Amino acid sequence: MKTVIIGTGSFAPPRVVTNDDLAEVMDTSDEWIRTRTGIEQRHISDGPGTTWMAAEAAKLALKDAGVEPEDIDIIIAATTTADNCFPSAACEVQGILGAGNAVGYDVSAACSGFIFALHTMDGLMRTGAYETGLVIGVDNLSKVVDWSDRSTCVLFGDGAGAAVVRACEDGDRGLLCGRIGSDGRKASVLTCQARTMGNLLTGTKPEPGYIAMEGQEVFKFAVKKVPECVESLLKSADTDMGEVKYLILHQANYRICESIAKRLKISMDKIPMNIDRYGNTSGATIPILLDELNRQGKLHRGDRVVLAGFGAGLTWGALLVEW
Ligand code: UT7
């Protein structure tokens, strides 16, 4: 039994905020952001949030796959910015789509979320319990960045990507293998504290929490851990990097992707990029990129691609997919 991606979709809010727009309201510049990160603009939601973006991406993925909402058995949404504590983003999307035969829930692995969700979906599909699934990576980080912290707020954007998957009994294509990992000992280098809850007994008032990051620590972790993970993944699948058409990496920083390419001794031609247009959309970067490649006709039957991500937790993971 293999889990095959049969359709993709992605969505970002229409409002584009350029580096120059940010430079008008804070002490930064297009030059600093562009040279340190590769980002030129990001999409920011001016109202509706995670559920809206996720549902739009999901509708496009269903259309691409030719699947009706009632045919979905399971929805897993990867997000750390669900609109509500509950219900989950997945259940809300289920409601919007009218996917009455599905079960839905969220997974939380920050920027590695889509990899964790797809890996989880693959495990469930292999049990034979589900036939058709919807995996979503979505984040609305603009609502949790500290807009007075220029070292983090310029990096992030909002967006969603989705993939429809189907369990297939035969054939070579599909998810071939996966690796996921976490190291909670390093949890403090990238955090978004939970909203402080109100407390009746102490009189504590609810307060929002914001993203805080030791950027260079995350940078060092990513350029070491991701190549190790990809190498271990390929070794277990007896596959050579030469057989991999694209390494579809989490879009956090152009320089991180360059360093990973260097460590893996591959050309940047193998690493598609769109960080210039979206910034870091956390759990959405990988499925948005996958959808763009799919729609541009750059993925052909038999192509092998590796999806790899890293992020808060700290978490990381990689999946080998035969298209
Ligand atoms: O999805 C995973 C989440 N995050 C990441 O993957 C991020 C990983 N880290 C990074 O991408 C990089 O560490 C950053 C892009 C966040 C920062 O780049 P850096 O080369 O590590 O810069 P830095 O933090 O060392 O800052 C260098 C300088 C500092 O000024 P001084 O102390 O040298 O005078 C900062 O104050 O750049 C300054 N700076 C800025 N200047 C203009 C920091 N942010 C900005 C800004 N505009 N937005």
Short mmCIF file of C-alpha atoms and ligand atoms in Angstrom, two decimals:
data_model
loop_
_atom_site.label_atom_id
_atom_site.label_comp_id
_atom_site.label_asym_id
_atom_site.label_seq_id
_atom_site.Cartn_x
_atom_site.Cartn_y
_atom_site.Cartn_z
CA MET A 1 0.00 0.00 0.00
CA LYS A 2 1.37 3.42 -0.95
CA THR A 3 0.11 6.94 -0.35
CA VAL A 4 -0.04 8.81 -3.64
CA ILE A 5 -0.45 12.59 -4.00
CA ILE A 6 -3.21 13.01 -6.57
CA GLY A 7 -3.87 16.76 -6.37
CA THR A 8 -2.45 19.97 -4.93
CA GLY A 9 -3.68 23.48 -4.22
CA SER A 10 -2.44 26.64 -2.56
CA PHE A 11 -3.70 30.03 -1.52
CA ALA A 12 -2.33 33.26 -0.09
CA PRO A 13 -4.27 36.37 0.90
CA PRO A 14 -4.39 38.95 -1.93
CA ARG A 15 -2.79 41.76 0.09
CA VAL A 16 0.95 41.97 -0.73
CA VAL A 17 3.33 43.79 1.62
CA THR A 18 6.73 44.60 0.09
CA ASN A 19 10.01 45.18 1.93
CA ASP A 20 9.70 48.86 1.05
CA ASP A 21 6.23 48.93 2.66
CA LEU A 22 7.79 47.58 5.88
CA ALA A 23 10.66 50.09 5.67
CA GLU A 24 8.06 52.85 5.82
CA VAL A 25 6.83 51.72 9.24
CA MET A 26 9.96 50.28 10.92
CA ASP A 27 13.73 50.59 10.96
CA THR A 28 14.60 48.17 8.16
CA SER A 29 15.39 48.24 4.44
CA ASP A 30 14.67 46.28 1.28
CA GLU A 31 18.43 45.79 0.94
CA TRP A 32 18.82 44.20 4.44
CA ILE A 33 15.85 41.86 4.05
CA ARG A 34 16.70 40.84 0.50
CA THR A 35 20.38 40.13 1.10
CA ARG A 36 19.93 38.39 4.49
CA THR A 37 16.89 36.30 3.56
CA GLY A 38 15.96 36.45 -0.15
CA ILE A 39 12.51 37.80 0.73
CA GLU A 40 11.07 40.58 -1.44
CA GLN A 41 7.43 40.54 -0.39
CA ARG A 42 4.92 38.55 1.64
CA HIS A 43 1.14 38.11 1.65
CA ILE A 44 -0.61 39.31 4.79
CA SER A 45 -4.22 38.65 5.71
CA ASP A 46 -6.16 41.78 6.58
CA GLY A 47 -8.95 39.90 8.28
CA PRO A 48 -9.98 36.30 7.63
CA GLY A 49 -7.35 33.86 8.79
CA THR A 50 -6.22 30.26 8.92
CA THR A 51 -9.51 28.47 8.23
CA TRP A 52 -10.27 30.68 5.24
CA MET A 53 -6.84 30.17 3.64
CA ALA A 54 -6.86 26.43 4.37
CA ALA A 55 -10.32 25.96 2.86
CA GLU A 56 -9.38 27.90 -0.30
CA ALA A 57 -6.22 25.80 -0.78
CA ALA A 58 -8.19 22.62 -0.08
CA LYS A 59 -10.87 23.46 -2.69
CA LEU A 60 -8.16 23.92 -5.33
CA ALA A 61 -6.47 20.65 -4.34
CA LEU A 62 -9.78 18.76 -4.54
CA LYS A 63 -10.46 20.24 -7.96
CA ASP A 64 -6.98 19.28 -9.15
CA ALA A 65 -7.51 15.74 -7.87
CA GLY A 66 -11.07 15.45 -9.23
CA VAL A 67 -12.27 14.43 -5.75
CA GLU A 68 -15.59 15.44 -4.18
CA PRO A 69 -15.66 16.58 -0.52
CA GLU A 70 -17.86 13.65 0.51
CA ASP A 71 -15.18 11.25 -0.77
CA ILE A 72 -12.60 12.47 1.77
CA ASP A 73 -12.09 10.04 4.65
CA ILE A 74 -9.62 12.03 6.70
CA ILE A 75 -8.34 15.62 6.95
CA ILE A 76 -5.11 16.46 8.77
CA ALA A 77 -4.21 20.14 9.05
CA ALA A 78 -0.72 21.19 10.10
CA THR A 79 -0.87 24.56 11.79
CA THR A 80 0.27 26.42 14.88
CA THR A 81 -2.05 29.33 14.24
CA ALA A 82 -5.54 27.84 14.14
CA ASP A 83 -8.12 30.59 14.38
CA ASN A 84 -9.45 29.11 17.61
CA CYS A 85 -8.19 26.94 20.48
CA PHE A 86 -11.03 24.71 19.40
CA PRO A 87 -12.56 23.54 17.15
CA SER A 88 -9.48 22.49 15.16
CA ALA A 89 -8.68 24.06 11.80
CA ALA A 90 -9.25 20.66 10.17
CA CYS A 91 -12.78 20.40 11.59
CA GLU A 92 -13.55 23.94 10.47
CA VAL A 93 -12.32 23.17 6.95
CA GLN A 94 -14.37 19.98 6.99
CA GLY A 95 -17.44 22.08 7.76
CA ILE A 96 -16.76 24.57 4.96
CA LEU A 97 -16.10 21.84 2.40
CA GLY A 98 -19.07 19.75 3.52
CA ALA A 99 -16.79 16.73 3.89
CA GLY A 100 -19.32 14.89 6.04
CA ASN A 101 -17.68 11.47 5.81
CA ALA A 102 -14.25 12.59 7.02
CA VAL A 103 -12.56 12.77 10.40
CA GLY A 104 -10.44 15.88 10.92
CA TYR A 105 -7.76 16.97 13.36
CA ASP A 106 -4.67 19.20 13.56
CA VAL A 107 -1.00 18.44 14.14
CA SER A 108 1.42 20.94 15.62
CA ALA A 109 5.02 20.89 14.41
CA ALA A 110 5.46 24.53 13.33
CA CYS A 111 7.41 24.89 10.06
CA SER A 112 7.89 21.09 9.86
CA GLY A 113 4.12 20.65 10.16
CA PHE A 114 3.30 19.61 6.61
CA ILE A 115 6.01 16.93 6.69
CA PHE A 116 4.71 15.62 10.03
CA ALA A 117 1.12 15.67 8.77
CA LEU A 118 1.89 13.88 5.51
CA HIS A 119 4.04 11.32 7.32
CA THR A 120 1.20 10.71 9.80
CA MET A 121 -1.30 10.43 6.95
CA ASP A 122 0.96 7.91 5.22
CA GLY A 123 1.11 5.75 8.34
CA LEU A 124 -2.68 5.77 8.64
CA MET A 125 -3.19 5.04 4.95
CA ARG A 126 -0.88 2.05 5.18
CA THR A 127 -3.18 0.49 7.82
CA GLY A 128 -5.90 0.35 5.19
CA ALA A 129 -8.28 2.37 7.37
CA TYR A 130 -8.59 5.29 4.96
CA GLU A 131 -8.63 5.59 1.20
CA THR A 132 -8.70 9.31 0.42
CA GLY A 133 -7.12 12.02 2.55
CA LEU A 134 -6.55 15.74 2.60
CA VAL A 135 -3.36 17.15 4.12
CA ILE A 136 -3.13 20.88 4.69
CA GLY A 137 -0.22 23.10 5.76
CA VAL A 138 -1.46 26.52 6.82
CA ASP A 139 -0.30 29.42 8.96
CA ASN A 140 -1.35 32.96 9.72
CA LEU A 141 1.85 34.08 11.42
CA SER A 142 1.19 37.77 10.83
CA LYS A 143 -1.17 37.65 13.79
CA VAL A 144 1.49 36.32 16.19
CA VAL A 145 4.61 38.21 15.13
CA ASP A 146 5.79 41.05 17.31
CA TRP A 147 5.57 43.93 14.84
CA SER A 148 8.00 45.91 17.01
CA ASP A 149 10.74 43.22 16.60
CA ARG A 150 12.32 43.85 13.20
CA SER A 151 14.56 40.78 13.49
CA THR A 152 11.54 38.45 13.22
CA CYS A 153 8.54 40.31 11.82
CA VAL A 154 10.06 40.91 8.36
CA LEU A 155 10.52 37.16 7.82
CA PHE A 156 7.00 35.81 7.90
CA GLY A 157 3.91 35.76 5.70
CA ASP A 158 0.50 34.10 5.57
CA GLY A 159 -0.57 31.22 3.32
CA ALA A 160 -1.87 27.69 2.87
CA GLY A 161 -1.09 24.66 0.75
CA ALA A 162 -2.93 21.36 0.46
CA ALA A 163 -2.51 17.92 -1.04
CA VAL A 164 -5.13 15.25 -1.72
CA VAL A 165 -3.75 11.75 -1.24
CA ARG A 166 -5.06 8.31 -2.06
CA ALA A 167 -4.06 4.86 -0.83
CA CYS A 168 -2.99 2.75 -3.82
CA GLU A 169 -2.50 -0.99 -3.63
CA ASP A 170 -0.05 -1.38 -6.46
CA GLY A 171 2.51 0.58 -8.43
CA ASP A 172 5.82 2.21 -7.58
CA ARG A 173 4.68 5.76 -7.09
CA GLY A 174 3.80 7.46 -3.84
CA LEU A 175 5.49 8.20 -0.53
CA LEU A 176 8.45 5.85 -0.42
CA CYS A 177 9.77 6.65 3.03
CA GLY A 178 9.96 9.35 5.66
CA ARG A 179 11.92 10.58 8.66
CA ILE A 180 10.76 12.97 11.34
CA GLY A 181 12.52 14.15 14.49
CA SER A 182 12.38 16.60 17.35
CA ASP A 183 14.66 17.91 20.09
CA GLY A 184 12.71 19.58 22.86
CA ARG A 185 15.95 20.41 24.68
CA LYS A 186 16.31 23.24 22.17
CA ALA A 187 12.68 24.34 22.38
CA SER A 188 13.53 27.80 23.70
CA VAL A 189 15.36 29.02 20.57
CA LEU A 190 12.11 29.47 18.64
CA THR A 191 8.88 30.05 20.53
CA CYS A 192 5.49 31.64 20.36
CA GLN A 193 4.17 31.61 23.89
CA ALA A 194 0.57 30.68 24.34
CA ARG A 195 -1.81 33.44 25.05
CA THR A 196 -1.67 33.95 28.84
CA MET A 197 -5.00 32.71 30.07
CA GLY A 198 -7.14 34.68 32.44
CA ASN A 199 -7.26 33.26 35.97
CA LEU A 200 -10.19 33.74 38.30
CA LEU A 201 -8.17 33.13 41.48
CA THR A 202 -5.11 35.26 40.74
CA GLY A 203 -6.92 37.91 38.74
CA THR A 204 -4.51 37.44 35.78
CA LYS A 205 -5.77 39.08 32.61
CA PRO A 206 -5.41 37.31 29.22
CA GLU A 207 -2.44 38.57 27.20
CA PRO A 208 -1.31 37.66 23.68
CA GLY A 209 1.99 35.82 23.05
CA TYR A 210 4.40 36.58 20.19
CA ILE A 211 7.14 34.86 18.21
CA ALA A 212 10.62 35.06 19.74
CA MET A 213 13.62 33.57 17.95
CA GLU A 214 17.37 33.18 18.28
CA GLY A 215 17.84 33.44 14.53
CA GLN A 216 21.42 32.28 14.30
CA GLU A 217 20.74 29.20 16.45
CA VAL A 218 17.89 28.19 14.15
CA PHE A 219 20.11 28.85 11.14
CA LYS A 220 22.91 26.60 12.47
CA PHE A 221 20.46 23.86 13.44
CA ALA A 222 18.80 23.87 10.01
CA VAL A 223 21.96 23.69 7.93
CA LYS A 224 23.26 20.76 10.01
CA LYS A 225 20.11 18.76 10.71
CA VAL A 226 18.35 18.93 7.32
CA PRO A 227 21.26 17.51 5.27
CA GLU A 228 21.76 14.75 7.88
CA CYS A 229 18.07 13.89 7.72
CA VAL A 230 17.97 13.89 3.90
CA GLU A 231 21.09 11.74 3.67
CA SER A 232 19.71 9.23 6.16
CA LEU A 233 16.37 9.15 4.30
CA LEU A 234 18.00 8.50 0.94
CA LYS A 235 20.29 5.84 2.38
CA SER A 236 17.33 3.95 3.82
CA ALA A 237 15.63 4.05 0.41
CA ASP A 238 18.85 3.04 -1.36
CA THR A 239 18.50 6.19 -3.45
CA ASP A 240 21.20 8.56 -4.61
CA MET A 241 20.82 12.35 -4.59
CA GLY A 242 21.46 12.13 -8.34
CA GLU A 243 18.13 10.31 -8.72
CA VAL A 244 16.26 13.13 -6.96
CA LYS A 245 14.83 15.78 -9.28
CA TYR A 246 13.97 18.39 -6.65
CA LEU A 247 14.69 18.98 -3.00
CA ILE A 248 11.58 20.89 -1.93
CA LEU A 249 12.79 22.72 1.16
CA HIS A 250 11.04 24.76 3.80
CA GLN A 251 11.36 28.38 2.71
CA ALA A 252 12.84 30.18 5.74
CA ASN A 253 15.89 31.86 4.28
CA TYR A 254 17.56 31.71 0.85
CA ARG A 255 20.95 31.45 2.58
CA ILE A 256 19.82 28.40 4.60
CA CYS A 257 18.80 26.66 1.36
CA GLU A 258 22.15 27.56 -0.23
CA SER A 259 24.06 26.14 2.75
CA ILE A 260 22.00 22.94 2.65
CA ALA A 261 22.70 22.62 -1.09
CA LYS A 262 26.40 23.05 -0.42
CA ARG A 263 26.45 20.42 2.33
CA LEU A 264 24.57 17.97 0.11
CA LYS A 265 26.87 18.87 -2.80
CA ILE A 266 23.96 19.70 -5.10
CA SER A 267 23.26 22.69 -7.31
CA MET A 268 20.63 25.28 -6.39
CA ASP A 269 18.93 24.24 -9.67
CA LYS A 270 17.60 21.27 -7.69
CA ILE A 271 16.15 23.49 -4.97
CA PRO A 272 13.08 25.40 -6.20
CA MET A 273 12.54 28.67 -4.36
CA ASN A 274 9.61 31.03 -3.87
CA ILE A 275 10.62 32.76 -0.63
CA ASP A 276 11.05 36.00 -2.61
CA ARG A 277 7.25 36.14 -3.13
CA TYR A 278 5.84 34.63 0.09
CA GLY A 279 8.42 34.97 2.87
CA ASN A 280 8.27 32.22 5.47
CA THR A 281 4.70 30.93 5.69
CA SER A 282 5.71 28.24 8.23
CA GLY A 283 3.68 25.05 7.73
CA ALA A 284 2.54 26.28 4.31
CA THR A 285 5.87 26.80 2.53
CA ILE A 286 6.37 23.22 1.35
CA PRO A 287 2.83 22.53 0.04
CA ILE A 288 2.72 25.95 -1.67
CA LEU A 289 5.99 25.17 -3.45
CA LEU A 290 4.80 21.65 -4.31
CA ASP A 291 1.61 23.08 -5.78
CA GLU A 292 3.53 25.63 -7.86
CA LEU A 293 5.77 22.92 -9.32
CA ASN A 294 2.76 20.71 -10.02
CA ARG A 295 0.84 23.51 -11.76
CA GLN A 296 3.88 24.55 -13.77
CA GLY A 297 4.04 20.98 -15.14
CA LYS A 298 7.48 20.41 -13.63
CA LEU A 299 6.58 17.12 -11.95
CA HIS A 300 6.26 14.04 -14.14
CA ARG A 301 5.29 10.48 -13.39
CA GLY A 302 8.35 8.69 -12.01
CA ASP A 303 10.14 11.86 -10.83
CA ARG A 304 11.58 11.50 -7.35
CA VAL A 305 11.42 14.50 -5.05
CA VAL A 306 12.39 15.01 -1.43
CA LEU A 307 10.30 17.29 0.78
CA ALA A 308 12.21 18.57 3.82
CA GLY A 309 11.40 20.96 6.63
CA PHE A 310 12.60 22.23 9.99
CA GLY A 311 11.26 24.55 12.63
CA ALA A 312 10.17 25.18 16.18
CA GLY A 313 10.28 22.29 18.59
CA LEU A 314 12.93 22.02 17.39
CA THR A 315 11.52 19.72 14.72
CA TRP A 316 12.68 18.43 11.36
CA GLY A 317 11.69 15.87 8.77
CA ALA A 318 11.99 14.66 5.20
CA LEU A 319 9.91 12.53 2.84
CA LEU A 320 10.90 10.79 -0.37
CA VAL A 321 8.10 10.86 -2.93
CA GLU A 322 7.88 9.26 -6.35
CA TRP A 323 5.46 11.37 -8.40
O1 UT7 B 1 11.11 28.63 9.86
C1 UT7 B 1 12.16 28.59 10.77
C2 UT7 B 1 12.23 29.89 11.44
N1 UT7 B 1 13.30 30.75 11.29
C3 UT7 B 1 14.44 30.68 10.59
O2 UT7 B 1 14.75 29.76 9.90
C4 UT7 B 1 15.39 31.83 10.74
C5 UT7 B 1 16.84 31.38 10.74
N2 UT7 B 1 17.71 32.54 10.89
C6 UT7 B 1 17.87 33.47 9.96
O3 UT7 B 1 17.32 33.37 8.89
C7 UT7 B 1 18.79 34.64 10.24
O4 UT7 B 1 19.47 34.41 11.47
C8 UT7 B 1 18.05 36.00 10.29
C9 UT7 B 1 17.58 36.36 8.91
C10 UT7 B 1 16.87 35.91 11.23
C11 UT7 B 1 18.98 37.10 10.76
O5 UT7 B 1 20.14 37.15 9.94
P1 UT7 B 1 21.57 37.26 10.61
O6 UT7 B 1 22.53 37.33 9.51
O7 UT7 B 1 21.69 36.12 11.58
O8 UT7 B 1 21.48 38.68 11.33
P2 UT7 B 1 21.67 39.05 12.87
O9 UT7 B 1 20.54 38.56 13.66
O10 UT7 B 1 23.05 38.65 13.28
O11 UT7 B 1 21.62 40.63 12.80
C12 UT7 B 1 22.64 41.37 12.13
C13 UT7 B 1 22.31 42.84 12.26
C14 UT7 B 1 22.06 43.30 13.69
O12 UT7 B 1 22.62 44.61 13.83
P3 UT7 B 1 24.06 44.80 14.54
O13 UT7 B 1 23.88 44.24 15.91
O14 UT7 B 1 25.03 44.03 13.71
O15 UT7 B 1 24.23 46.28 14.48
C15 UT7 B 1 20.55 43.42 13.76
O16 UT7 B 1 20.11 44.37 14.71
O17 UT7 B 1 21.13 43.15 11.52
C16 UT7 B 1 20.22 43.90 12.37
N3 UT7 B 1 18.86 43.59 11.96
C17 UT7 B 1 18.20 44.27 11.02
N4 UT7 B 1 18.54 45.36 10.30
C18 UT7 B 1 17.64 45.82 9.41
C19 UT7 B 1 18.07 42.56 12.39
N5 UT7 B 1 16.90 42.59 11.76
C20 UT7 B 1 16.95 43.65 10.89
C21 UT7 B 1 16.05 44.20 9.97
N6 UT7 B 1 16.42 45.26 9.24
N7 UT7 B 1 14.82 43.66 9.74
#
